[in-house]
Short mmCIF file of C-alpha atoms in Angstrom, two decimals:
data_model
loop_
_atom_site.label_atom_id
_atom_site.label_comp_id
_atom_site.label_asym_id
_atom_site.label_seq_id
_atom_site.Cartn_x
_atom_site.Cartn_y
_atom_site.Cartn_z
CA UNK X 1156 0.00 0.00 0.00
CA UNK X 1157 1.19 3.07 -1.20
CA UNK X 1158 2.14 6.10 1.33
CA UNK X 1159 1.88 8.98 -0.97
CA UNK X 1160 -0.47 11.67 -0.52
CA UNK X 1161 -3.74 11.87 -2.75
CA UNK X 1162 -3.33 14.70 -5.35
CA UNK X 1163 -5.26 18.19 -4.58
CA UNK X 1164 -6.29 21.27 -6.60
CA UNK X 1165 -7.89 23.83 -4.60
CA UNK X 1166 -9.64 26.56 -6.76
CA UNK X 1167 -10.51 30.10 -5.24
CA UNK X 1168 -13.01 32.15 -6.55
CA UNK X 1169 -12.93 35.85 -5.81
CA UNK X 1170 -9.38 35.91 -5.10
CA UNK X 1171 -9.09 38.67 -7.01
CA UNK X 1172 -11.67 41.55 -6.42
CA UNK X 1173 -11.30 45.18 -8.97
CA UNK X 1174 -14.39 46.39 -6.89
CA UNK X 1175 -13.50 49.85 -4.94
CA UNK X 1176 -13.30 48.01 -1.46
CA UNK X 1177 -11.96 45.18 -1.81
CA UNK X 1178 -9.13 46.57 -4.31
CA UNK X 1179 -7.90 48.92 -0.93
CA UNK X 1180 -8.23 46.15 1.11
CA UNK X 1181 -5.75 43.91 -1.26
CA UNK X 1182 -2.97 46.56 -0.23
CA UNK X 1183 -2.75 45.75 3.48
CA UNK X 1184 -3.95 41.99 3.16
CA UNK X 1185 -0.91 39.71 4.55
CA UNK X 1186 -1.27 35.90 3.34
CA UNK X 1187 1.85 34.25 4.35
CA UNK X 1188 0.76 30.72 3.13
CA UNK X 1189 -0.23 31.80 -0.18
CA UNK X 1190 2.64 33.55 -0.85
CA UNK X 1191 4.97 30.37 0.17
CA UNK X 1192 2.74 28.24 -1.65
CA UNK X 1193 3.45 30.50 -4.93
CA UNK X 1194 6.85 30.34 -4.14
CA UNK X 1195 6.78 26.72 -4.85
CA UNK X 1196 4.56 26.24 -7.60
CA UNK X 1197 4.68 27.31 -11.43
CA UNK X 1198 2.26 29.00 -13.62
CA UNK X 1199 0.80 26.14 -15.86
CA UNK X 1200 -2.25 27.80 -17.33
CA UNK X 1201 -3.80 31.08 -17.46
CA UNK X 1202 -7.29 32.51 -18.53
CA UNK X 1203 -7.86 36.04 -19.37
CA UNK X 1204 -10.75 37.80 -20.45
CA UNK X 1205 -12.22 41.21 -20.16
CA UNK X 1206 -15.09 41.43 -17.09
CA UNK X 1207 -18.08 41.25 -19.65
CA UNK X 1208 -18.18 37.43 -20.12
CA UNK X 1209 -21.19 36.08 -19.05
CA UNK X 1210 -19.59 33.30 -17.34
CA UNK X 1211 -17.18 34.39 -14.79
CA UNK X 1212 -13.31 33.51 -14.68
CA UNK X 1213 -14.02 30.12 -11.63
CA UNK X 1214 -16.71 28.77 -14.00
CA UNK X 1215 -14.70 28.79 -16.70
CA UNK X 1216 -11.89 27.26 -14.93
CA UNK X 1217 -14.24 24.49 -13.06
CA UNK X 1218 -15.87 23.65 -16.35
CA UNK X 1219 -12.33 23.09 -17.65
CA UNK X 1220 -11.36 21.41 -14.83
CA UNK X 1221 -14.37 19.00 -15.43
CA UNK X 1222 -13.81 18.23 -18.96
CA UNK X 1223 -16.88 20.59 -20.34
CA UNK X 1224 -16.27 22.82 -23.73
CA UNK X 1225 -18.71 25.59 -23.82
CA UNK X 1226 -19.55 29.05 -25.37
CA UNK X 1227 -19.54 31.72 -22.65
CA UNK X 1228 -22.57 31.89 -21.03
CA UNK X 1229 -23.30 28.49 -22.38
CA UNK X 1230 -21.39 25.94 -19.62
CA UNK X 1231 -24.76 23.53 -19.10
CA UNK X 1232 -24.48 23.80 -14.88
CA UNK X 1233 -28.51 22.97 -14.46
CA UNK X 1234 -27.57 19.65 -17.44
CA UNK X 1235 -24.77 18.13 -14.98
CA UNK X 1236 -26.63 18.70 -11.76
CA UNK X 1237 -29.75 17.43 -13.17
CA UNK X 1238 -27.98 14.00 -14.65
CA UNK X 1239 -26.23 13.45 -10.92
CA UNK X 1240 -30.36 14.15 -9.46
CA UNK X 1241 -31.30 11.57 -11.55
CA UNK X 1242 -33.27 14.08 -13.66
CA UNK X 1243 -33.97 13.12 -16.96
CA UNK X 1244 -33.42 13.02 -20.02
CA UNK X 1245 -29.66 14.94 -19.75
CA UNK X 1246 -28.52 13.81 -22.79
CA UNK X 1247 -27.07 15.84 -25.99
CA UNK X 1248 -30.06 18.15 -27.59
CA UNK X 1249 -32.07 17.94 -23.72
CA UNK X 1250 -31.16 21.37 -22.37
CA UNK X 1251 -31.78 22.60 -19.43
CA UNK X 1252 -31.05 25.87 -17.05
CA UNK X 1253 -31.02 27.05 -13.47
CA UNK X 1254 -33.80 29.57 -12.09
CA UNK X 1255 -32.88 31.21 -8.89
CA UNK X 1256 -35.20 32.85 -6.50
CA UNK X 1257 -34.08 36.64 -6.09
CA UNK X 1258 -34.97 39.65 -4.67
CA UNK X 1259 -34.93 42.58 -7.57
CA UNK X 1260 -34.39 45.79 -6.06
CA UNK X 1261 -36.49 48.84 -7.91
CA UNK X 1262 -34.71 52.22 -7.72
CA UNK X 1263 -35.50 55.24 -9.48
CA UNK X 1264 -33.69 54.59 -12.18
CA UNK X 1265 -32.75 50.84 -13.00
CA UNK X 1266 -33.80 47.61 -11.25
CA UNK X 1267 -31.04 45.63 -9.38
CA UNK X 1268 -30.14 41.88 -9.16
CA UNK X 1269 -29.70 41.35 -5.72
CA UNK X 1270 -27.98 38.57 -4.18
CA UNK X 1271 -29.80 35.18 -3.56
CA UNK X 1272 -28.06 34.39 -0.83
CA UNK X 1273 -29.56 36.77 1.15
CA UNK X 1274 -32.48 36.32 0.77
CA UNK X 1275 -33.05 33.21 3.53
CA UNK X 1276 -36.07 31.11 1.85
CA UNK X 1277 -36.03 27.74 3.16
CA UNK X 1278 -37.32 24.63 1.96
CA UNK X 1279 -41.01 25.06 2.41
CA UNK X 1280 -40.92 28.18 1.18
CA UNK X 1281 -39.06 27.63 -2.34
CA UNK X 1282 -41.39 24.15 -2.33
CA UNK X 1283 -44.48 26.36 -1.86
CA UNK X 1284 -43.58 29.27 -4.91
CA UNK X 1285 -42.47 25.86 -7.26
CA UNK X 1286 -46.28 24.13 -6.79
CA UNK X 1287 -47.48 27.71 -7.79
CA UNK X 1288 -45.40 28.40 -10.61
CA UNK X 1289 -45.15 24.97 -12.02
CA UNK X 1290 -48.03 25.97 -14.64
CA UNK X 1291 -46.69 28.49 -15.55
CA UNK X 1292 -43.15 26.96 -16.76
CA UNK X 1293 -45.03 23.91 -18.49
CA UNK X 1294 -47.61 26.19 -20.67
CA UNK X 1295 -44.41 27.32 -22.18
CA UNK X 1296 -43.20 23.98 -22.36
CA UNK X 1297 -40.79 23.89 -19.80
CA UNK X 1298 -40.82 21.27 -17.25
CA UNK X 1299 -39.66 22.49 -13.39
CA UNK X 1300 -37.97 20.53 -11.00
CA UNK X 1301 -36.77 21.39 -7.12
CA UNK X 1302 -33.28 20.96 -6.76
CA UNK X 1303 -31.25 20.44 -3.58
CA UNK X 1304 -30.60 23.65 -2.57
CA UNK X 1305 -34.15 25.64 -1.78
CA UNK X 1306 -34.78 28.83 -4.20
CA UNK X 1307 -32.67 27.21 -6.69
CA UNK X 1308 -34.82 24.94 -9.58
CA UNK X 1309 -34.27 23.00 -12.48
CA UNK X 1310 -35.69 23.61 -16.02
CA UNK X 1311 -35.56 21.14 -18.84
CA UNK X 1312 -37.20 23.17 -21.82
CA UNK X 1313 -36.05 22.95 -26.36
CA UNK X 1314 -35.35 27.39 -25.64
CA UNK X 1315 -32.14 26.46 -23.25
CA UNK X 1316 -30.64 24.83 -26.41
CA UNK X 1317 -27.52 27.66 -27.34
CA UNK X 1318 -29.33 30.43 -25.04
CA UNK X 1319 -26.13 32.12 -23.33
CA UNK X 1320 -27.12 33.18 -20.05
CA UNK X 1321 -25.09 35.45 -17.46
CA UNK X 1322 -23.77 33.80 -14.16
CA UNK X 1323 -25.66 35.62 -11.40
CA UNK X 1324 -22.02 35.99 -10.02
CA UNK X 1325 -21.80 37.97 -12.26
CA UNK X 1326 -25.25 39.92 -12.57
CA UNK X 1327 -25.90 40.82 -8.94
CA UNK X 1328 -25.35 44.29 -8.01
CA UNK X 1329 -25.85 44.95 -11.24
CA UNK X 1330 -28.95 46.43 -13.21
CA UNK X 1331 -30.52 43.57 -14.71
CA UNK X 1332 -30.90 44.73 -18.37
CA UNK X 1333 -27.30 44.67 -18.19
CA UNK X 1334 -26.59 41.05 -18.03
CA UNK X 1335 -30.53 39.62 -19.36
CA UNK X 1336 -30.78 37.46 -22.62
CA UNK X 1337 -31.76 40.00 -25.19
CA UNK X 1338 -32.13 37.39 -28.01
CA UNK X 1339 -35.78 36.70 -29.80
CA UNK X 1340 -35.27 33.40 -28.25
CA UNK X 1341 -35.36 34.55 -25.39
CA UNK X 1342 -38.41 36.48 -25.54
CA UNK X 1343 -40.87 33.27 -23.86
CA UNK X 1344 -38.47 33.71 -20.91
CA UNK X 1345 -39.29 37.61 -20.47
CA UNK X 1346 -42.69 36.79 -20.73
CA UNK X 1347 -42.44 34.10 -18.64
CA UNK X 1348 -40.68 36.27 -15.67
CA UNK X 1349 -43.14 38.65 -16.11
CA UNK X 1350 -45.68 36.35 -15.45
CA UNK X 1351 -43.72 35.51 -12.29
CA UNK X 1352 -43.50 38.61 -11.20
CA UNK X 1353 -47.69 39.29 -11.22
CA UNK X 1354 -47.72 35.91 -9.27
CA UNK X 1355 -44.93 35.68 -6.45
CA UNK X 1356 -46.68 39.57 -6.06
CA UNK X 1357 -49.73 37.75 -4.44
CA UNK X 1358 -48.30 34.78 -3.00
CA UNK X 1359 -49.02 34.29 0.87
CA UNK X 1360 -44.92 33.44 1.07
CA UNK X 1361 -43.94 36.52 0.41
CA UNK X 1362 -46.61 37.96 2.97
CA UNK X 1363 -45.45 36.10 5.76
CA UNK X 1364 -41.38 37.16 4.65
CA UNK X 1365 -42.56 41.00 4.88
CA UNK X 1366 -44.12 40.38 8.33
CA UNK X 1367 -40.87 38.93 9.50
CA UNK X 1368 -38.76 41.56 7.59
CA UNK X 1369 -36.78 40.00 5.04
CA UNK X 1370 -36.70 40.56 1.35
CA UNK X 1371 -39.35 39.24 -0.86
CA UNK X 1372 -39.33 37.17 -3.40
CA UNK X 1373 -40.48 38.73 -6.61
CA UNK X 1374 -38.15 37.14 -9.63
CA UNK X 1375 -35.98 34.67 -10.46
CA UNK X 1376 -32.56 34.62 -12.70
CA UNK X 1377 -31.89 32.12 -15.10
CA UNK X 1378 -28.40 30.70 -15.71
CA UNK X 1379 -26.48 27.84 -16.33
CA UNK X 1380 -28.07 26.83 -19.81
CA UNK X 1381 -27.78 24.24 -22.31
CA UNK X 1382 -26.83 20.84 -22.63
CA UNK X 1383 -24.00 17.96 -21.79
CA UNK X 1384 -21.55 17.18 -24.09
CA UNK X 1385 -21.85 13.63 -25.19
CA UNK X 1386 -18.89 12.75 -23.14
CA UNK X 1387 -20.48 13.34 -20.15
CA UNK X 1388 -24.02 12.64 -21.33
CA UNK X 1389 -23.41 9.21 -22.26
CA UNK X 1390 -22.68 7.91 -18.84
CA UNK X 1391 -18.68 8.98 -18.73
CA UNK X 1392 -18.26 10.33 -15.22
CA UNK X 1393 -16.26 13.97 -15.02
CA UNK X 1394 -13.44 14.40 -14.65
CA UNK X 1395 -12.38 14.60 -10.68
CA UNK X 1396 -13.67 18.34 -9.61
CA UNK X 1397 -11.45 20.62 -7.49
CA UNK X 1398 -12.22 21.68 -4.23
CA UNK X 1399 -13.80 25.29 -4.45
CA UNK X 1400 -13.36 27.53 -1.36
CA UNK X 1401 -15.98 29.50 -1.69
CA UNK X 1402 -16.07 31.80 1.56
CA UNK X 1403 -14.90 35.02 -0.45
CA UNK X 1404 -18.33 35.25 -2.80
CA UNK X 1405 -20.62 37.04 -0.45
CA UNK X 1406 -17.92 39.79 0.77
CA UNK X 1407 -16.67 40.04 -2.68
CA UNK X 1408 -19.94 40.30 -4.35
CA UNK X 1409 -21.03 42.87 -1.57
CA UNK X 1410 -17.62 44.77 -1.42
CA UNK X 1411 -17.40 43.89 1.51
CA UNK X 1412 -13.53 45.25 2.12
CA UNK X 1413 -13.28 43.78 5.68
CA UNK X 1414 -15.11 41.29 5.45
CA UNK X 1415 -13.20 39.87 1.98
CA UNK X 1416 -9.66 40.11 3.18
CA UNK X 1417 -11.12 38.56 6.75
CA UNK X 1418 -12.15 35.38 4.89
CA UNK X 1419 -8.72 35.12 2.87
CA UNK X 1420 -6.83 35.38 6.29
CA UNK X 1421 -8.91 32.22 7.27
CA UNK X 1422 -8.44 30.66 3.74
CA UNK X 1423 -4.70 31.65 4.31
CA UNK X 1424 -5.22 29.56 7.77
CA UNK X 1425 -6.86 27.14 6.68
CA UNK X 1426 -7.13 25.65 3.16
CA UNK X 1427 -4.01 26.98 2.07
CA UNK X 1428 -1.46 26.33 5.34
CA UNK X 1429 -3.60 22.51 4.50
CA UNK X 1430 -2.59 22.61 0.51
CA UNK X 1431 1.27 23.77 1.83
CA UNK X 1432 1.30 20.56 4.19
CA UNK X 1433 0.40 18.22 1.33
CA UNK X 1434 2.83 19.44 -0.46
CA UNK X 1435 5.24 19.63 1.56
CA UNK X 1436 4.41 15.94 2.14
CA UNK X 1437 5.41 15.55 -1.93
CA UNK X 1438 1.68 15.40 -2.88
CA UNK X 1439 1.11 16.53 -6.36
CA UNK X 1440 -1.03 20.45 -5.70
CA UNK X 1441 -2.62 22.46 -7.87
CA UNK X 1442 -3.58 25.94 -6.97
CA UNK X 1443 -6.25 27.94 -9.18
CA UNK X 1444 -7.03 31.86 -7.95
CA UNK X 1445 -9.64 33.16 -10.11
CA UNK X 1446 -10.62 37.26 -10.58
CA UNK X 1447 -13.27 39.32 -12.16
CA UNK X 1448 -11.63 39.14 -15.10
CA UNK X 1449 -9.06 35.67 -15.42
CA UNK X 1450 -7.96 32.62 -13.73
CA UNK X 1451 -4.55 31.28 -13.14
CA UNK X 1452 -3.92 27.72 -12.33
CA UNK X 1453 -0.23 27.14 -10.74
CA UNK X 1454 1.33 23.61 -10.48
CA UNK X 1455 4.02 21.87 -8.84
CA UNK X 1456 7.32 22.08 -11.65
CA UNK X 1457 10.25 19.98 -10.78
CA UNK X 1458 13.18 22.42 -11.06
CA UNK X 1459 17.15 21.77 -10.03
CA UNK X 1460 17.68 23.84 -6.42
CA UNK X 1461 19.30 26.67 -8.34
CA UNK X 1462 16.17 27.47 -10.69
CA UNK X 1463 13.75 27.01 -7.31
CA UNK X 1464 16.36 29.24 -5.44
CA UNK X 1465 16.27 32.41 -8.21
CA UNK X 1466 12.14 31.95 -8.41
CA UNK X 1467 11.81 33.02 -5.08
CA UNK X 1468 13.51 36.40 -6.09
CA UNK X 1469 11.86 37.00 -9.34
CA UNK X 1470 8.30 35.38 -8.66
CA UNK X 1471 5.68 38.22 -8.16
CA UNK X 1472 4.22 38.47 -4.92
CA UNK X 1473 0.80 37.30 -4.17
CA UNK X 1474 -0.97 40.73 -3.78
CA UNK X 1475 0.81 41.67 -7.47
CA UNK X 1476 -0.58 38.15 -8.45
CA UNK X 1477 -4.41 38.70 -6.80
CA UNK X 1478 -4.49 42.51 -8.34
CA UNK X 1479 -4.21 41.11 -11.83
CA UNK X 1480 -7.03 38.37 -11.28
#
């Protein structure tokens, strides 16, 4: 029996933030685990692309990770998470997409995406809004399932096939017209979340969430559209997914200064001081930090002790690293 440690790639979304915030706190943020477990790994890979793709830098690199190919906007999340349900049919040409319970926030002049995660609906409540907007979805021909996370559903409908859809990491905060499907095939979807609107408007649910002072529920956002490749569709498992540390989303997404470089001090404690150890155990690491606008995916490079000795003088720190994310 062998002794060797079990490979690990750790992938960190938001590690890089360009919001106002979270770009000041970047300057005093102190990550001495990151920075030694730079020191030891190589750039293998890196992804860059201007902060108007519809899916965001970690999606790209998870759906890479995983062995999916897809058009931006078109990585088929709601496909794969519907074949591991048991959903059905998943396979090439079924296409399906992810609806998210949200709060839209109407100012004066634009309406805002706000974030889901704050909006605390539990299971009985996102089971309640489904059995009232399941008619809905089907007179349009889309069929509506309940997924494992409540406020979060899955659609299987033919108008997911090649729809490119934002992530809603990367819609909220923003004004929705911004980042909605403008296409005409999208048009039974406007329509659709119109509808939605008049009805989640009158639902007792969102009666009893104003009584108790939380946001209510009065749209959802669709993402995560289209299909699995054949590859995957045809039974061929994917391949093995990275551990995402995902505790710098809600800060980052909020700009959240304090609270961002708080939770990188505890991925710095945590995760990371954990990734160092296997290495320094001679497990083979990958590290992927992932921005607003790219990803880069570092790996461990066998180099003479001369070549490791000179990186650690000309390798760019990790704040240099994390402000070009």
């Amino acid at each position: 029996m062998s002794d060797a440690p079990k490979p690990r790639h750790l992938m960190i979304p938001f590690a890089g933030r360009s919001s106002p915030a979270c770009r000041e706190a970047l300057a005093g943020l102190r990550l001495p685990n990151t920075e030694a477990m730079l020191a030891r790994l190589a750039l293998v890979h890196g992804d860059q692309q201007d902060d108007s793709t519809r899916s965001p830098p970690h999606e790209r690199a998870l759906a890479e990770a995983l062995g999916i190919g897809a058009a931006d906007g078109c990585i088929p999340w709601a496909a794969l998470e519907a074949k591991q349900a048991g959903l059905g049919p998943t396979g090439p040409g079924d296409s399906w997409g992810v609806a998210t319970l949200c709060h839209w926030q109407v100012g004066i002049d634009d309406v805002v995406l706000g974030d889901p995660a704050a909006i605390e609906i539990d299971a009985a409540e996102s089971a309640a809004l489904l059995a009232a907007a399941r008619p809905f979805f089907e007179e349009d021909g889309m069929a509506l399932h309940a997924s494992a996370t409540p406020g979060r559903w899955l659609v299987q409908g033919k108008v997911f096939d090649g729809l490119a859809t934002a992530s809603i990491d990367r819609a909220v905060g923003w004004p929705i017209s911004q980042w909605s499907p403008l296409s005409d095939a999208a048009r039974p979807l406007r329509r659709l979340q119109n509808e939605m609107q008049m009805l989640l408007y009158t639902e007792r649910v969102n009666d009893q969430r104003t009584a108790r002072g939380v946001p209510p529920i009065n749209s959802f956002w669709l993402s995560g559209t289209g299909s699995l490749p054949a590859s995957l569709a045809n039974g061929t498992a994917p391949a093995s997914a990275p551990e995402v540390a995902d505790a710098l989303r809600v800060p980052a997404l909020r700009d959240d200064g304090a609270g961002w470089a708080a939770a990188w001090q505890a991925l710095d404690a945590g995760a990371m001081a954990d990734l160092l150890a296997d290495y320094t155990r001679g497990a083979d690491v990958v590290l992927t930090l992932c921005g607003d606008r790219g990803a880069r995916r570092f790996g461990v490079q066998h180099r003479g002790l001369l070549s490791w000795a000179r990186s650690l003088f000309e390798r760019p720190s990790a704040a240099s690293i994390l402000a070009a994310l």
